[in-house]
GROMACS .gro file of C-alpha atoms in nm:
model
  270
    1UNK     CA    1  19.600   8.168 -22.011
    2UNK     CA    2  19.718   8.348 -21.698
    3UNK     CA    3  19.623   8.692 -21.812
    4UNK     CA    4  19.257   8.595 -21.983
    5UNK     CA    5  18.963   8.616 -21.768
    6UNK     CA    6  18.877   8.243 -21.650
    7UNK     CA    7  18.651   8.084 -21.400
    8UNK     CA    8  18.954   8.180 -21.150
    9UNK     CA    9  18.908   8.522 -21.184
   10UNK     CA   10  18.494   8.498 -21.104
   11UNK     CA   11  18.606   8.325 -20.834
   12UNK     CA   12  18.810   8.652 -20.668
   13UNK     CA   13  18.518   8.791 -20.646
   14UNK     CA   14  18.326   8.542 -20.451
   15UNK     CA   15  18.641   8.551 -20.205
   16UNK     CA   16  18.540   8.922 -20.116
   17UNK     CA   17  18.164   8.781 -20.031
   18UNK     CA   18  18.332   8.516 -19.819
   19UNK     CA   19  18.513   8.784 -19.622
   20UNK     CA   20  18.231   9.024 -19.586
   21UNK     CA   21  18.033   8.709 -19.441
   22UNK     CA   22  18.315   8.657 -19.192
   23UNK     CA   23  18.431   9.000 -19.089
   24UNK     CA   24  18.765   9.017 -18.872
   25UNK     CA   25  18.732   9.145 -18.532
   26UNK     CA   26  18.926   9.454 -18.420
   27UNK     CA   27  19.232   9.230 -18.327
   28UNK     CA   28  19.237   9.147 -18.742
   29UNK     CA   29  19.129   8.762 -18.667
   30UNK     CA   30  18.845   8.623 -18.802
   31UNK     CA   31  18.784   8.519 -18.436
   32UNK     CA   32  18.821   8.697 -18.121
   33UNK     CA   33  19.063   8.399 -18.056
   34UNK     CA   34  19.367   8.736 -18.096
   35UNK     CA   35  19.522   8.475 -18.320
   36UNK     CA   36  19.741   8.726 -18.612
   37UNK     CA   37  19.496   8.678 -18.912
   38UNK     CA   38  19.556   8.944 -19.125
   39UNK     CA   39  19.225   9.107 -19.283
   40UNK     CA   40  19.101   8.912 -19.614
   41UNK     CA   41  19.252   8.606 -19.539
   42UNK     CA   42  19.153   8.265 -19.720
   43UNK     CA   43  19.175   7.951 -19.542
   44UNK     CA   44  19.494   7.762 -19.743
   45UNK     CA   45  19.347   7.469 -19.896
   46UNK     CA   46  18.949   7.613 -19.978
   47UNK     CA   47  19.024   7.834 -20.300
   48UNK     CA   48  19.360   7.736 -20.445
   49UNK     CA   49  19.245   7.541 -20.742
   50UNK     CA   50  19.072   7.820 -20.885
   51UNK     CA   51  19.266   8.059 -20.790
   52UNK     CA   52  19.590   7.944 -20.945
   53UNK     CA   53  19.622   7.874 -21.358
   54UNK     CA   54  19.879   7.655 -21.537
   55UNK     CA   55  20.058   7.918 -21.762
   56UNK     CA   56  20.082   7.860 -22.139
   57UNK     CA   57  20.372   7.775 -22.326
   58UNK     CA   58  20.565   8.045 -22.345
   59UNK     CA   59  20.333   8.257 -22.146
   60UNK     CA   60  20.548   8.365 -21.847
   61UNK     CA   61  20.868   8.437 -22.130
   62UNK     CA   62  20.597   8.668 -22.305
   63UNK     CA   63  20.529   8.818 -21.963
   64UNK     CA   64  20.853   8.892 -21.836
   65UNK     CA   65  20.909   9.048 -22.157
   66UNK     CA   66  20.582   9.317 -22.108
   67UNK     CA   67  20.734   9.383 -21.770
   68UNK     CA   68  21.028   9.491 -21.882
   69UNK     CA   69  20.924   9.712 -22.180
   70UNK     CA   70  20.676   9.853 -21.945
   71UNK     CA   71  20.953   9.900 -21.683
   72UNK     CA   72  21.141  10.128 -22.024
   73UNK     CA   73  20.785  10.312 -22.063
   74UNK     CA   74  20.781  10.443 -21.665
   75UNK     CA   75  21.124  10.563 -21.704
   76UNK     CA   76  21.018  10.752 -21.985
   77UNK     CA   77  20.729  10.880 -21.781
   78UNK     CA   78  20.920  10.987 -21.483
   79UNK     CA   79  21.184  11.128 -21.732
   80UNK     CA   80  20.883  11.390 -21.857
   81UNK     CA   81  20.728  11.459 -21.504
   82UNK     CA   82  21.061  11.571 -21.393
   83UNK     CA   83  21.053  11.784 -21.694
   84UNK     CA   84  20.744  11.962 -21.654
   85UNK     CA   85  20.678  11.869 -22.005
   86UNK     CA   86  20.328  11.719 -21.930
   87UNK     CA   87  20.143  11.584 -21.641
   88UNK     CA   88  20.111  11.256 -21.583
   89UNK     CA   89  19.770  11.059 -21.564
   90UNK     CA   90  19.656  10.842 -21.262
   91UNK     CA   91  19.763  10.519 -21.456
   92UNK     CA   92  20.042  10.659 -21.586
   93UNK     CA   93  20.166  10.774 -21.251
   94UNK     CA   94  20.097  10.427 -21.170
   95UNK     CA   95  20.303  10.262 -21.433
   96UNK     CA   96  20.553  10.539 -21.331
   97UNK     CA   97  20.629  10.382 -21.010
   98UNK     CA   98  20.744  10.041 -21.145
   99UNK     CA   99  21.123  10.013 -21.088
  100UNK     CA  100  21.409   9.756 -21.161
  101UNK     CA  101  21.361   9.572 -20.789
  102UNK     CA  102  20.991   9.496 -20.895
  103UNK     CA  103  21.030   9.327 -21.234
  104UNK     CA  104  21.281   9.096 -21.064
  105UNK     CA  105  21.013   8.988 -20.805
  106UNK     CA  106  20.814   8.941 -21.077
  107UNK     CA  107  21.040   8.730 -21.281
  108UNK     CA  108  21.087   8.549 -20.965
  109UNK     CA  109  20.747   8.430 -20.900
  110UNK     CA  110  20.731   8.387 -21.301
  111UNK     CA  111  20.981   8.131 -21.302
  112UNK     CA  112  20.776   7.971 -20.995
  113UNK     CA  113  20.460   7.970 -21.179
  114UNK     CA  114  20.666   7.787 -21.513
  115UNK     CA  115  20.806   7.521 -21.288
  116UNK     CA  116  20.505   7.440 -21.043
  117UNK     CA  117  20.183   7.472 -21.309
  118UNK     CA  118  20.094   7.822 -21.184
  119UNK     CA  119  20.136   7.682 -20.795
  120UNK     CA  120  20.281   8.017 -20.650
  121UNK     CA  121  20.338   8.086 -20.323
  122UNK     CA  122  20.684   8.199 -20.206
  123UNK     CA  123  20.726   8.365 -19.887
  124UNK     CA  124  20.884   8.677 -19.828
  125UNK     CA  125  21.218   8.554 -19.720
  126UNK     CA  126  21.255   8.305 -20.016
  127UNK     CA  127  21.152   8.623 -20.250
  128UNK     CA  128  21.454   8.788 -20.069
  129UNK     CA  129  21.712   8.524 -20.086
  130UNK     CA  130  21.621   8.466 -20.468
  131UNK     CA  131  21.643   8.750 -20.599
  132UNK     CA  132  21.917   8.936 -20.358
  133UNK     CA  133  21.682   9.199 -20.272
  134UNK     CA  134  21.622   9.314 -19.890
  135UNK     CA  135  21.264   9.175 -19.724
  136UNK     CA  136  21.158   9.538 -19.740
  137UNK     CA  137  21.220   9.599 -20.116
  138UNK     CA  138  21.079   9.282 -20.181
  139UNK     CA  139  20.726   9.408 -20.001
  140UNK     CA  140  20.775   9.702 -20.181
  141UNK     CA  141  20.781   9.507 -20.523
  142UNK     CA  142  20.483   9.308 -20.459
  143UNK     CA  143  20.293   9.633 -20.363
  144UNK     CA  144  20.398   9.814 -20.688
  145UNK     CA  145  20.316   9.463 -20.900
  146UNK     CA  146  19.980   9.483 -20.719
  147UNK     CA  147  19.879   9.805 -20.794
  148UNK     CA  148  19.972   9.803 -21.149
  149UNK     CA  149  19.832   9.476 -21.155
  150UNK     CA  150  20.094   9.292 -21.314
  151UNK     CA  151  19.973   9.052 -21.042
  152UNK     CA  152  19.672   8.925 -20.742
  153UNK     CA  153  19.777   8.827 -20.415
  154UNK     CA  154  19.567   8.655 -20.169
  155UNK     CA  155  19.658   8.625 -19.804
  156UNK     CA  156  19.640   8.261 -19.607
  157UNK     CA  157  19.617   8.129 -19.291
  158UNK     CA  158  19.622   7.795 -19.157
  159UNK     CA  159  19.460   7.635 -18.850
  160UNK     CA  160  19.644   7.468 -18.584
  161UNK     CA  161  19.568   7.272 -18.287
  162UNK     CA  162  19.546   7.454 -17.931
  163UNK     CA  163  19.559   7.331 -17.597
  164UNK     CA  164  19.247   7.638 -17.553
  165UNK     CA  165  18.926   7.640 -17.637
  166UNK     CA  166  18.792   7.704 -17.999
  167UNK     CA  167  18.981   7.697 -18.326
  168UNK     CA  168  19.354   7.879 -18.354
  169UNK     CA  169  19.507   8.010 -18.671
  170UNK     CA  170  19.805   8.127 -18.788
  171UNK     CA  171  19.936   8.301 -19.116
  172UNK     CA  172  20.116   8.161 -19.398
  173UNK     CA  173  20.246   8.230 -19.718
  174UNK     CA  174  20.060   8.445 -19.975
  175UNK     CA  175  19.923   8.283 -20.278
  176UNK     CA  176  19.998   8.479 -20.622
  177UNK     CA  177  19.876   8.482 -20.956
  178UNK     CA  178  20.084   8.679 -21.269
  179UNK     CA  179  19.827   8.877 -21.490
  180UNK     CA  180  19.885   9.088 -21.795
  181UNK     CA  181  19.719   9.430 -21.703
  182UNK     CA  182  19.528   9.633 -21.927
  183UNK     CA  183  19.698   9.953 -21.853
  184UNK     CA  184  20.033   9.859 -22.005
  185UNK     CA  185  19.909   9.772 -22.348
  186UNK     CA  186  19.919  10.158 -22.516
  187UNK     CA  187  20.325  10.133 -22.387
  188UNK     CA  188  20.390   9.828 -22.617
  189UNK     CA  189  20.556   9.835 -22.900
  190UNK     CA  190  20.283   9.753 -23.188
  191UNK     CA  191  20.365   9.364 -23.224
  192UNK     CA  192  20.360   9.279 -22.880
  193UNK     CA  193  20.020   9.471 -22.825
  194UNK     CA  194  19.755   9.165 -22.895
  195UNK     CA  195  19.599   9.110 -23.239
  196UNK     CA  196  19.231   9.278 -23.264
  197UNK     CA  197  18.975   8.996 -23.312
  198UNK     CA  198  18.814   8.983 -23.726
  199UNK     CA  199  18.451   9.130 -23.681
  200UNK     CA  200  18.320   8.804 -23.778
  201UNK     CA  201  18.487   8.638 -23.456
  202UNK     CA  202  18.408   8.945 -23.224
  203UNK     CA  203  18.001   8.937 -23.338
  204UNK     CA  204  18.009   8.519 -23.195
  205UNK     CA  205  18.191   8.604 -22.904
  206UNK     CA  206  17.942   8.885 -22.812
  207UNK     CA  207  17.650   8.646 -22.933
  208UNK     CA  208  17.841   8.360 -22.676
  209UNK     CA  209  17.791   8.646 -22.414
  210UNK     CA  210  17.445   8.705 -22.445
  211UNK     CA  211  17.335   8.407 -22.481
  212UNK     CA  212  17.537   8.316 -22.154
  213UNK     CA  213  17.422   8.581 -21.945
  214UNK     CA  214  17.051   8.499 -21.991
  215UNK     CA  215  17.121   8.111 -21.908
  216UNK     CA  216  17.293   8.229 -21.584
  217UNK     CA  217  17.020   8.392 -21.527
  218UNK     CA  218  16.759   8.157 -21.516
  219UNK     CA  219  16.994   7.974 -21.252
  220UNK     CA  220  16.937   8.005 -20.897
  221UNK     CA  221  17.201   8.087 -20.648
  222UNK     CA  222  17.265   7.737 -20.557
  223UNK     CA  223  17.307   7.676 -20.913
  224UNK     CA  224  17.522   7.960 -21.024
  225UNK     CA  225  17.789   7.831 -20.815
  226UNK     CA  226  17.810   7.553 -20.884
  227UNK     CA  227  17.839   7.571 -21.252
  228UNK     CA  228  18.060   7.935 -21.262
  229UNK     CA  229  18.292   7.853 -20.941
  230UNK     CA  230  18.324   7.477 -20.839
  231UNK     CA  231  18.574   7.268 -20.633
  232UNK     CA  232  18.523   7.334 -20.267
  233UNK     CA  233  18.479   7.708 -20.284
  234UNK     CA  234  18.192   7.613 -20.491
  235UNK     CA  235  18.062   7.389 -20.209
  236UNK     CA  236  18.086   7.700 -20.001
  237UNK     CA  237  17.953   7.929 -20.211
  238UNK     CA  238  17.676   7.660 -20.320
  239UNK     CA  239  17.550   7.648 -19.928
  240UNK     CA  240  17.547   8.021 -19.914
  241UNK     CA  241  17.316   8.018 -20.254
  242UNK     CA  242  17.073   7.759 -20.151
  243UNK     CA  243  17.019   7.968 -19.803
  244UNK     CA  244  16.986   8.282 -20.052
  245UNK     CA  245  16.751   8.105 -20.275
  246UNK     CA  246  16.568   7.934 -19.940
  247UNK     CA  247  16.518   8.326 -19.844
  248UNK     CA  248  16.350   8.448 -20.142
  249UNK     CA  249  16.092   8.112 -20.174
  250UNK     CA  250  15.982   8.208 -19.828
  251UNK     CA  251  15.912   8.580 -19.922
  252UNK     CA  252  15.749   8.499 -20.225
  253UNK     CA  253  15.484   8.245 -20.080
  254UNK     CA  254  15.163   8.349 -20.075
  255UNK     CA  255  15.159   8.748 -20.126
  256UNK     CA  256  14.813   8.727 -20.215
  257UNK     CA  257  14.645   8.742 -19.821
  258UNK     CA  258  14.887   9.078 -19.820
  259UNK     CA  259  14.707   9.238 -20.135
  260UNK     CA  260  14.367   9.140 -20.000
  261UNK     CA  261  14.431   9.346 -19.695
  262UNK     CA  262  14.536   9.617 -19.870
  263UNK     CA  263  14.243   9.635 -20.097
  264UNK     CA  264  13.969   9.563 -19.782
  265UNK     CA  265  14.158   9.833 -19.609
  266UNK     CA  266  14.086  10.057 -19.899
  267UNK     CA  267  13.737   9.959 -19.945
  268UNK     CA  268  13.680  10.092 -19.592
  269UNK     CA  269  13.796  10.385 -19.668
  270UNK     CA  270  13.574  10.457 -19.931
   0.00000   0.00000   0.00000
């Protein structure tokens, strides 16, 4: 499912190690090459197969469908802060902000997750000539999808061949990913809100958790991510592990020549 947690979603956050570990110069390239890398970009090609989910059947219709009842619930909203009647919270302020222009983006890249397997990555002009919305309302949907989090966007580049020396780059087209967020779900109406799990069923998943979380952690780095991330961000990810892993062997070797100074020292003393 597009909207469940999944392997994909552990890997987002390994992406923000991988751009910590590479951190732009002031130009916003990963190298001082001046090439127009925007900050946070992936490498197109390294992190697309777990970034990107095959919808289920029917899964983008039932998404459209939240989008649009939530799009009803922030009218109502900005209907009562105009009033006075109450003030709004942070998320609803949030939802508040979602507009007519954003849930056709959305349907957009919807459709282009039904027909490519969850494969999105549209560029702003396409979004524009799609949906007959101006390349500046289009940015604007994306934004407001972001932030609500009907969505995740991760920025690309590619590398390309210079007559210079060292590696060039060179932006491309965003990749996307169409979530149900969590914040909507007290707007639905009752039958689209999902079913609550039987106690019986919510016990074994928190049991499955548990028991989980203490195997993972009896993994090393190395190990970790290889089994939670795979593919070739794994690979990366794996390398960065083993020299984690590599670092802690080498501070843990022989602590005892340590101690014994400690306690000589302190038998001096006395």
């Amino acid at each position: 499912m597009m909207g469940t947690i999944t392997i994909g979603d552990a890997a987002l956050k390994a992406f923000g190690l991988l751009t910590r570990e590479r951190a732009p110069a002031r130009s916003g390239a990963l190298h001082r090459t001046g090439a127009p890398v925007l900050r946070d970009s992936l490498e197109a090609g390294t992190f697309e197969e777990v970034f990107w989910t095959p919808p289920g059947k029917g899964e983008t219709d039932r998404l459209l469908h939240v989008a649009r009842k939530t799009l009803d619930a922030a009218r109502r909203l900005r209907r009562d802060a105009r009033s006075g009647e109450r003030t709004l919270t942070v998320v609803e302020r949030g939802i508040a902000q979602l507009t007519g222009s954003a849930v056709r983006v959305f349907e957009e890249l919807l459709t282009l997750a039904r027909l490519n397997r969850g494969r999105v990555y549209p560029s702003y002009d396409y979004l524009a000539e799609a949906t007959g919305l101006g390349r500046a309302t289009v940015g604007r949907a994306l934004r407001i999808l972001e932030a609500i989090g009907f969505l995740v966007r991760q920025r690309r580049f590619n590398r390309v061949k210079s007559d210079g020396p060292g590696p060039r780059y060179v932006q491309t087209s965003n990749a996307y990913r169409p979530l149900l967020p969590g914040s909507v779900r007290s707007y639905l109406p009752r039958w689209m809100r999902p079913a609550p799990l039987p106690d019986d069923v919510a016990q074994h998943h928190a049991d499955h958790a548990l028991e989980t979380n203490a195997m993972l952690k009896t993994l090393s780095c190395r190990e970790l991510a290889q089994i939670t991330v795979g593919g070739p961000l794994g690979k990366i990810l794996a390398k960065l592990g083993e020299t984690i892993d590599r670092t802690e062997r080498e501070a843990q070797i022989d602590p005892q020549p340590l101690t014994d100074s400690i306690n000589m020292g302190n038998a001096v003393l006395a």
